[in-house]
Amino acid sequence: MMSDPQVTEIIARLAADLGDRVYMDIARWHLYLKDAHLDKILAQRLYTQMQQGGLGQDQALGILREILVDIGGGRRQIPLLDLVPVQGQLAYIDVVEDFQKRLT
């Protein structure tokens, strides 16, 4: 599936949308997902879930909860959901909903 050029392009577009609009808030500093190199892994997981059926808000947030972000040189991991503030989560849900509409 991932070797299909069309699928690769779809995931790249989703990653670009996520990377430019969704951010983590760390000490009031906004680190966008593209800068943290988390946009592609998130896009791949979202796309896989979308292919298995519709993706609701709870499921989309669950994916953020499943992705663990290393901090302190990997001494600790924090769920991505805990690092994305409410505004970032709203932007994330908007991206997911818009993307699902375009896929159908």
Short mmCIF file of C-alpha atoms in Angstrom, two decimals:
data_model
loop_
_atom_site.label_atom_id
_atom_site.label_comp_id
_atom_site.label_asym_id
_atom_site.label_seq_id
_atom_site.Cartn_x
_atom_site.Cartn_y
_atom_site.Cartn_z
CA MET A 1 0.00 0.00 0.00
CA MET A 2 2.71 2.52 0.99
CA SER A 3 4.66 1.82 -2.23
CA ASP A 4 1.74 3.06 -4.36
CA PRO A 5 2.74 6.52 -5.67
CA GLN A 6 -0.83 7.79 -5.36
CA VAL A 7 -1.04 6.72 -1.70
CA THR A 8 2.37 8.24 -1.03
CA GLU A 9 1.17 11.54 -2.49
CA ILE A 10 -2.06 11.46 -0.45
CA ILE A 11 -0.11 10.85 2.77
CA ALA A 12 2.36 13.62 1.86
CA ARG A 13 -0.52 16.10 1.39
CA LEU A 14 -2.06 15.10 4.71
CA ALA A 15 1.35 15.38 6.41
CA ALA A 16 1.81 18.87 4.94
CA ASP A 17 -1.59 20.00 6.24
CA LEU A 18 -0.90 18.56 9.68
CA GLY A 19 2.65 19.87 9.80
CA ASP A 20 1.65 23.42 8.98
CA ARG A 21 -1.43 23.69 11.20
CA VAL A 22 -0.93 21.50 14.26
CA TYR A 23 1.58 22.39 16.96
CA MET A 24 2.80 21.31 20.34
CA ASP A 25 3.01 23.88 23.11
CA ILE A 26 6.20 23.50 25.10
CA ALA A 27 6.87 26.28 27.63
CA ARG A 28 4.60 28.55 25.55
CA TRP A 29 6.70 27.84 22.49
CA HIS A 30 4.79 26.50 19.47
CA LEU A 31 6.60 23.63 17.81
CA TYR A 32 4.78 22.65 14.64
CA LEU A 33 4.59 18.96 13.83
CA LYS A 34 6.62 19.40 10.63
CA ASP A 35 9.48 20.92 12.64
CA ALA A 36 9.32 18.08 15.16
CA HIS A 37 9.23 15.51 12.29
CA LEU A 38 5.98 14.05 13.60
CA ASP A 39 3.77 15.03 10.65
CA LYS A 40 4.52 12.00 8.46
CA ILE A 41 4.08 9.34 11.15
CA LEU A 42 0.79 10.94 12.18
CA ALA A 43 -0.39 11.16 8.56
CA GLN A 44 0.46 7.49 7.95
CA ARG A 45 -1.46 6.37 11.02
CA LEU A 46 -4.45 8.55 10.15
CA TYR A 47 -4.54 7.37 6.55
CA THR A 48 -4.35 3.71 7.61
CA GLN A 49 -7.24 4.25 10.05
CA MET A 50 -9.26 6.13 7.41
CA GLN A 51 -8.84 3.21 5.01
CA GLN A 52 -10.26 0.84 7.63
CA GLY A 53 -13.38 2.95 7.98
CA GLY A 54 -14.49 6.39 9.04
CA LEU A 55 -12.45 8.23 11.58
CA GLY A 56 -14.38 10.03 14.30
CA GLN A 57 -13.09 12.72 16.62
CA ASP A 58 -12.47 10.27 19.48
CA GLN A 59 -10.52 7.93 17.21
CA ALA A 60 -8.48 10.80 15.80
CA LEU A 61 -7.60 11.98 19.30
CA GLY A 62 -6.80 8.38 20.23
CA ILE A 63 -4.12 8.34 17.55
CA LEU A 64 -2.56 11.44 19.14
CA ARG A 65 -2.64 9.58 22.46
CA GLU A 66 -0.88 6.53 20.96
CA ILE A 67 2.05 8.45 19.46
CA LEU A 68 4.70 8.84 22.13
CA VAL A 69 7.16 11.73 21.94
CA ASP A 70 10.64 11.24 23.40
CA ILE A 71 11.84 13.98 25.72
CA GLY A 72 15.06 14.35 27.66
CA GLY A 73 17.05 12.33 25.16
CA GLY A 74 14.52 9.51 25.33
CA ARG A 75 14.53 9.21 29.12
CA ARG A 76 10.80 9.82 29.11
CA GLN A 77 7.93 9.60 26.63
CA ILE A 78 4.82 11.76 26.60
CA PRO A 79 1.72 11.12 24.48
CA LEU A 80 1.48 13.64 21.65
CA LEU A 81 -2.05 14.44 22.81
CA ASP A 82 -0.64 15.83 26.08
CA LEU A 83 1.64 18.22 24.17
CA VAL A 84 -0.97 19.60 21.74
CA PRO A 85 -3.06 22.38 23.32
CA VAL A 86 -6.81 22.70 22.76
CA GLN A 87 -6.36 25.13 19.83
CA GLY A 88 -3.95 22.70 18.20
CA GLN A 89 -6.38 19.83 18.76
CA LEU A 90 -9.15 21.83 17.09
CA ALA A 91 -6.90 22.52 14.11
CA TYR A 92 -6.02 18.80 14.02
CA ILE A 93 -9.68 17.74 13.99
CA ASP A 94 -10.38 20.28 11.22
CA VAL A 95 -7.55 18.85 9.11
CA VAL A 96 -8.76 15.29 9.68
CA GLU A 97 -12.39 16.12 8.84
CA ASP A 98 -11.48 18.13 5.73
CA PHE A 99 -9.16 15.39 4.54
CA GLN A 100 -11.78 12.67 5.00
CA LYS A 101 -14.26 14.71 2.95
CA ARG A 102 -11.73 15.00 0.12
CA LEU A 103 -11.11 11.26 0.17
CA THR A 104 -14.78 10.39 -0.31
#
